Short mmCIF file of C-alpha atoms and ligand atoms in Angstrom, two decimals:
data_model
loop_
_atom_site.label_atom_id
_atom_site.label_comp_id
_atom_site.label_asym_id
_atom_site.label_seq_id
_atom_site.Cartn_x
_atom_site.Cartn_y
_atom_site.Cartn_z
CA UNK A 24 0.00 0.00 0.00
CA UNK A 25 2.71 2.45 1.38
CA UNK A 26 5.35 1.47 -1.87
CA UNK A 27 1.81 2.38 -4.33
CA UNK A 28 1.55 5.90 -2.88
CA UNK A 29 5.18 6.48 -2.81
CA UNK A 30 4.92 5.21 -6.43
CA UNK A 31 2.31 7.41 -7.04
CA UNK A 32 3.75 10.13 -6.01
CA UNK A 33 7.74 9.51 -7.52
CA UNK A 34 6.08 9.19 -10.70
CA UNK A 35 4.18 12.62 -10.40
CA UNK A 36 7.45 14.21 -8.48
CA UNK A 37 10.61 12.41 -9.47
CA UNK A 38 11.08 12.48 -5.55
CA UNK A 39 13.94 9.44 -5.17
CA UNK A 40 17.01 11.63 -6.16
CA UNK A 41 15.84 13.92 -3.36
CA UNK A 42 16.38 11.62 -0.50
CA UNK A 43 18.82 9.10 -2.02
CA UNK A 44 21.20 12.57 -2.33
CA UNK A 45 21.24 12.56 1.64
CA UNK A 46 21.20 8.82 2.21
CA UNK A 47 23.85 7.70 -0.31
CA UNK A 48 25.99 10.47 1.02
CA UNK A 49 28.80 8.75 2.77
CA UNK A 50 30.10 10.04 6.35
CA UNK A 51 33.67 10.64 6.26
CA UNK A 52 35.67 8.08 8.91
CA UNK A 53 37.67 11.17 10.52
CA UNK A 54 34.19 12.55 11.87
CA UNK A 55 32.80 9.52 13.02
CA UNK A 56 33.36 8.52 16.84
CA UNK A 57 32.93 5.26 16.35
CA UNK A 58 36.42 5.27 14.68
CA UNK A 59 38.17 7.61 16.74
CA UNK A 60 36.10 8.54 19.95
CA UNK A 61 37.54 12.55 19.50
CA UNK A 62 35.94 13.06 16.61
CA UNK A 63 32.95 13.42 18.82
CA UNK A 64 33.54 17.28 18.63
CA UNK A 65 31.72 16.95 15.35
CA UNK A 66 29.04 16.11 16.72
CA UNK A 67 28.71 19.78 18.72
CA UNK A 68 27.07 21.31 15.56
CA UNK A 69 24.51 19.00 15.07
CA UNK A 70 23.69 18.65 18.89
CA UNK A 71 23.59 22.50 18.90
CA UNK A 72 21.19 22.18 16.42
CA UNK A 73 19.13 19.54 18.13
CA UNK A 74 18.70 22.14 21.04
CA UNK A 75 17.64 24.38 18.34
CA UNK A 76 14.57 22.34 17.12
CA UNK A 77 13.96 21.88 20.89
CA UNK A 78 13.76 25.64 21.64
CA UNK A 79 11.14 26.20 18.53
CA UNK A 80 9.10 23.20 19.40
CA UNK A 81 8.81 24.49 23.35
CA UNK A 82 8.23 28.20 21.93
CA UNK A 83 5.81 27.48 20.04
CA UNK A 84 4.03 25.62 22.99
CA UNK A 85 4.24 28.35 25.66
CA UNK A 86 2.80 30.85 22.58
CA UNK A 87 -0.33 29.53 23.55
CA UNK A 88 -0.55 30.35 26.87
CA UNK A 89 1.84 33.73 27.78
CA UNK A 90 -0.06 36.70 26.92
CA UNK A 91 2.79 39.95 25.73
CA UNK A 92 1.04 42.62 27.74
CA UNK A 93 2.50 44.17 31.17
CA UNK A 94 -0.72 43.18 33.23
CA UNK A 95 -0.96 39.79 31.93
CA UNK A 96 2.34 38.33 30.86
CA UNK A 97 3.41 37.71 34.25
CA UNK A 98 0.34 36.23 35.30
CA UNK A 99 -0.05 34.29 32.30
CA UNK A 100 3.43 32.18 32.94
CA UNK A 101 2.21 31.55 36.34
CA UNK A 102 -0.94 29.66 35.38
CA UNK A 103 1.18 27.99 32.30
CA UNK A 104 3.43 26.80 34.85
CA UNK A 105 1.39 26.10 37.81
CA UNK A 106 -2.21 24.93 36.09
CA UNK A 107 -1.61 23.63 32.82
CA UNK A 108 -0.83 20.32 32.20
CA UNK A 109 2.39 19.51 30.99
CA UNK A 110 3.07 23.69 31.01
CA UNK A 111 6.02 23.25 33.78
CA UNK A 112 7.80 20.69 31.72
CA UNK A 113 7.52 22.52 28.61
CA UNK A 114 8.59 26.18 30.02
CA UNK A 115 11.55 23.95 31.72
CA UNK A 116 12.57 23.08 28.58
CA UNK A 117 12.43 26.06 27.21
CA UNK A 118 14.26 27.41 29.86
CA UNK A 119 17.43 25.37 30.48
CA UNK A 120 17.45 24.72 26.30
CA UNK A 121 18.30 28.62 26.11
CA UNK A 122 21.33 28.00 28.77
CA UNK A 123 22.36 25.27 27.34
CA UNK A 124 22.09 25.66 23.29
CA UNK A 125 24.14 28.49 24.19
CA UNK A 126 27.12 26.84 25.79
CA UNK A 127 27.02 23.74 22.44
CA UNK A 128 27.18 26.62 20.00
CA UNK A 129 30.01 27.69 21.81
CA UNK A 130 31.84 24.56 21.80
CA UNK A 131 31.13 24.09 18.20
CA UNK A 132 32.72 27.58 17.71
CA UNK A 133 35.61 26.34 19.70
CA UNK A 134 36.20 23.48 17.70
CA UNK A 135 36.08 25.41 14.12
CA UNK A 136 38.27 27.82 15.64
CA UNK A 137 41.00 25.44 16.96
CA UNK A 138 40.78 23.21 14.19
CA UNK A 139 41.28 25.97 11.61
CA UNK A 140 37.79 24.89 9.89
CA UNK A 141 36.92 28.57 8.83
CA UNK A 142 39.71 28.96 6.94
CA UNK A 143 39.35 29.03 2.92
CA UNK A 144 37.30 27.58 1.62
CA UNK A 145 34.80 27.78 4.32
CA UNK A 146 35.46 31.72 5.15
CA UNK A 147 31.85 32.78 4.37
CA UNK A 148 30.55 29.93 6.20
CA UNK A 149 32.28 31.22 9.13
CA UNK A 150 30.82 34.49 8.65
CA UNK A 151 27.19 33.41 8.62
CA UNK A 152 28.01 31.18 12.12
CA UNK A 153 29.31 34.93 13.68
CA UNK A 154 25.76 36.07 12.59
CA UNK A 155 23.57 33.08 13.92
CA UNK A 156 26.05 33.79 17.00
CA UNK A 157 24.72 37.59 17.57
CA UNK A 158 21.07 36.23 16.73
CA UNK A 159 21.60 33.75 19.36
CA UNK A 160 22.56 35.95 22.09
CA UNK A 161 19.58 38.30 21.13
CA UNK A 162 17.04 35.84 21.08
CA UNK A 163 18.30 35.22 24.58
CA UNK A 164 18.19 38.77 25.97
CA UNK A 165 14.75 39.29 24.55
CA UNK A 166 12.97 36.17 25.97
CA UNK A 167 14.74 37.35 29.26
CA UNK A 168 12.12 39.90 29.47
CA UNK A 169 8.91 38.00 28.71
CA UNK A 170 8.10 36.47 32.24
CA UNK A 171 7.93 40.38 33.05
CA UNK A 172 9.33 39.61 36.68
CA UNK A 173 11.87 41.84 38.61
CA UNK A 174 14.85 40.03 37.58
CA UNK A 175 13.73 40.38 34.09
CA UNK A 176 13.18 43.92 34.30
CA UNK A 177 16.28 44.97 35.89
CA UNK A 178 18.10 42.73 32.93
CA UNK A 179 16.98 44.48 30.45
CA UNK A 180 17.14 47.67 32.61
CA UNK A 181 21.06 46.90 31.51
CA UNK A 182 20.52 45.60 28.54
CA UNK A 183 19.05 48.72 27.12
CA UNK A 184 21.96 50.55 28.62
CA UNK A 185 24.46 48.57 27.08
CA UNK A 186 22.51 49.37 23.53
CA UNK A 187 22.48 52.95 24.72
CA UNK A 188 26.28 53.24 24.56
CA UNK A 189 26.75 52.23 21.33
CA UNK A 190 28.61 54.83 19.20
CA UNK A 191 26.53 57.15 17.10
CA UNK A 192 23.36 55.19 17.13
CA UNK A 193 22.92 54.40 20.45
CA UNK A 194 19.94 56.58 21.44
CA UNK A 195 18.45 55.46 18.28
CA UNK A 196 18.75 51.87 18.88
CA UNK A 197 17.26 52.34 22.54
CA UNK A 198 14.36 54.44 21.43
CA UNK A 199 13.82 51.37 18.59
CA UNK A 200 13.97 48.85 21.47
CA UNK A 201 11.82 50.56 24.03
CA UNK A 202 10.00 52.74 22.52
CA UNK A 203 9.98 56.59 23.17
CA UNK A 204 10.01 56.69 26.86
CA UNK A 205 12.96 55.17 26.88
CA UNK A 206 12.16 52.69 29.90
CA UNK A 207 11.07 49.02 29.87
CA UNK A 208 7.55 49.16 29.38
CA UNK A 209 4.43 48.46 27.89
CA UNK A 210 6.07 49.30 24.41
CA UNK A 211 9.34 47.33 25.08
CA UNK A 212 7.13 44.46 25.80
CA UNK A 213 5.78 43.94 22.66
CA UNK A 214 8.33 44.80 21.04
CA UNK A 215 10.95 41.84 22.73
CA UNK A 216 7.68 39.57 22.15
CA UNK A 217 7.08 40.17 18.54
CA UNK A 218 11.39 40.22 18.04
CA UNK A 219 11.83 36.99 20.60
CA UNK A 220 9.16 35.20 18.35
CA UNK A 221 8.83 36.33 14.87
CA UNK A 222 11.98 38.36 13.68
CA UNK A 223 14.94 36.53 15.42
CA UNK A 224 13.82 32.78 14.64
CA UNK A 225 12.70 33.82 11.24
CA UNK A 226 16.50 35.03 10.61
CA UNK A 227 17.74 32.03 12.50
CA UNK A 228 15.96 29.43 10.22
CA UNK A 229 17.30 31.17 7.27
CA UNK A 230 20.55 31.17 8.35
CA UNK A 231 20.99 28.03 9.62
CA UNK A 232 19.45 27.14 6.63
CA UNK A 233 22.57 29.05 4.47
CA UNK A 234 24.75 27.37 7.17
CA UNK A 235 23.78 23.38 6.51
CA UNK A 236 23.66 24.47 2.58
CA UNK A 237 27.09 25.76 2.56
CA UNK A 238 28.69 22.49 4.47
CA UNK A 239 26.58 20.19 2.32
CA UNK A 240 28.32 22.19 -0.87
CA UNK A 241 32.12 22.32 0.78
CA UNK A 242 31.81 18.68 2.83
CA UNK A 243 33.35 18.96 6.17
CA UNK A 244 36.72 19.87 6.76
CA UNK A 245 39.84 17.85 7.50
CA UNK A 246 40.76 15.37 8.86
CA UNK A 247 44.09 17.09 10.78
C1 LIG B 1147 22.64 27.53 15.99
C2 LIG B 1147 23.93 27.50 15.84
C3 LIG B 1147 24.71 26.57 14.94
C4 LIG B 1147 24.34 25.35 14.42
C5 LIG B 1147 23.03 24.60 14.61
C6 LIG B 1147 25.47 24.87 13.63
C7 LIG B 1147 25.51 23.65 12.97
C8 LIG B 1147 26.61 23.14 12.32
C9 LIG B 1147 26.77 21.77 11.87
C10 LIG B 1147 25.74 20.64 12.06
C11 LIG B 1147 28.00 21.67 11.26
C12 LIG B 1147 28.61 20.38 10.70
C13 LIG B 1147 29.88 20.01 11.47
C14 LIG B 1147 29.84 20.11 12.95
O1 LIG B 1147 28.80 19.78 13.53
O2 LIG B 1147 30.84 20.51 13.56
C15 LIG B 1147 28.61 22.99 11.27
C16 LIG B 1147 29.81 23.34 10.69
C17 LIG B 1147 30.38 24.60 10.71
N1 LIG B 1147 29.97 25.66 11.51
FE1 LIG B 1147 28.24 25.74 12.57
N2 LIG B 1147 26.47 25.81 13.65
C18 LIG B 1147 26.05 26.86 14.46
C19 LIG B 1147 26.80 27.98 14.78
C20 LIG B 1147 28.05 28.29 14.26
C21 LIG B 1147 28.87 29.41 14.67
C22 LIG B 1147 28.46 30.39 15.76
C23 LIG B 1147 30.01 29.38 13.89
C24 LIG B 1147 31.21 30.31 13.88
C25 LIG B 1147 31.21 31.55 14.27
C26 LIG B 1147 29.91 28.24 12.98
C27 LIG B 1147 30.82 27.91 11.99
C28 LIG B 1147 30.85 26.72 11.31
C29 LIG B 1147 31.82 26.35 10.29
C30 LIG B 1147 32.97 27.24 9.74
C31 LIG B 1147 31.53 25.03 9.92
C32 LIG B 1147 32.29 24.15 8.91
C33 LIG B 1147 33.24 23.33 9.73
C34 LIG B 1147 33.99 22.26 8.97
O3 LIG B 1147 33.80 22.07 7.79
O4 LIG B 1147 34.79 21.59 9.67
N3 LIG B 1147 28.72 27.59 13.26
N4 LIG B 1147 27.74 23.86 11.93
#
């Protein structure tokens, strides 16, 4: 029944070169830790990655139930956390994935870096990781904000400080953040909400998207 359809269907879509590209395509033996049990620092990357796919799953979870306004948000990850089922589980994951995506990116930086991986012909490739690094980081200090508690607002207190003094364009980019006022309010809120869910992810997937391209095109570097 199943081989009909997919007969069906590679008839209509010549769809078998489309997956046999990926599963005919061999893994090189200097990446594989079954070989050589170091070469598990190729494996940061995809783990990195993995956390990625975790933090958009959980996201898009907790999107039903948090609420971006000042007199609600907080509220509204109480009762996810405390009265929906499954909510604490989900907003934990959420939570230690940002921590911890963080520190595997970082360890997959560290081993391009010390291997020498962004060097030609994979400089561009290396450029596009600095970017999904500042996208990263952002994504972090915006959905700092969102449980609109006191630690979050005295983070981004600092945060929008540390915009401020930028060179030139400072007061610009804190009056972009936080609106007019200039203070974390109403205006910042939904502005981290709508940049913590739509913009920064958007530019993530796109990137990462440029980034798995790009080693599929080059094949992975090395061995030493
Ligand atoms: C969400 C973040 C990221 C994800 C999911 C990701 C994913 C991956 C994966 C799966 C690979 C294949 C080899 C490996 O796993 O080591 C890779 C390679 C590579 N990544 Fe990333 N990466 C990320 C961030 C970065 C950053 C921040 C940089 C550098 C600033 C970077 C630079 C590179 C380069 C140059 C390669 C090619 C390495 C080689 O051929 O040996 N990546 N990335």
């Amino acid at each position: 029944m199943l081989n009909k359809v997919y007969d069906w269907i590679d008839e209509r879509l010549d769809i078998t070169p489309l997956w046999r590209d990926v599963a005919d395509h061999e893994v090189p033996e200097h990446v594989n830790p079954a070989h050589h049990f170091s070469a598990f620092v190729y494996c940061f990357g995809g783990l990195t990655f993995f956390v990625v796919v975790i933090q958009v799953l959980s996201g898009m979870f907790l999107s039903m139930y948090y609420v971006p306004d000042i007199e609600r948000a907080w509220e509204s990850v109480y009762y996810l956390q405390n009265q929906v089922a499954f909510g604490q589980i989900v907003r934990g994951m959420h939570h230690w994935g940002a921590s911890i995506v963080i520190v595997m990116m970082f360890l997959h930086t560290l081993r391009v870096f010390f291997q020498g991986a962004y060097k030609k012909p994979r400089e561009l490739n290396w450029i596009v990781g600095v970017l999904i690094f500042f996208v990263m980081l952002a994504l972090g200090l915006t959905g700092y904000l969102l449980p609109w508690d006191m630690k979050a607002l005295n983070a981004t207190k600092v945060t929008l400080d540390i915009a401020q003094s930028t060179p030139l364009i400072g007061d610009m980019l804190k009056t972009l953040l936080s609106g007019d006022e200039h203070i974390v309010g109403a205006e910042t809120l939904t502005r981290f909400f709508a940049i913590h869910v739509f913009f920064l992810p958007a530019a993530l997937l796109g990137l990462i998207g440029l980034h798995f391209l790009m080693i599929r095109k080059q094949g992975i570097s090395g061995p030493l």
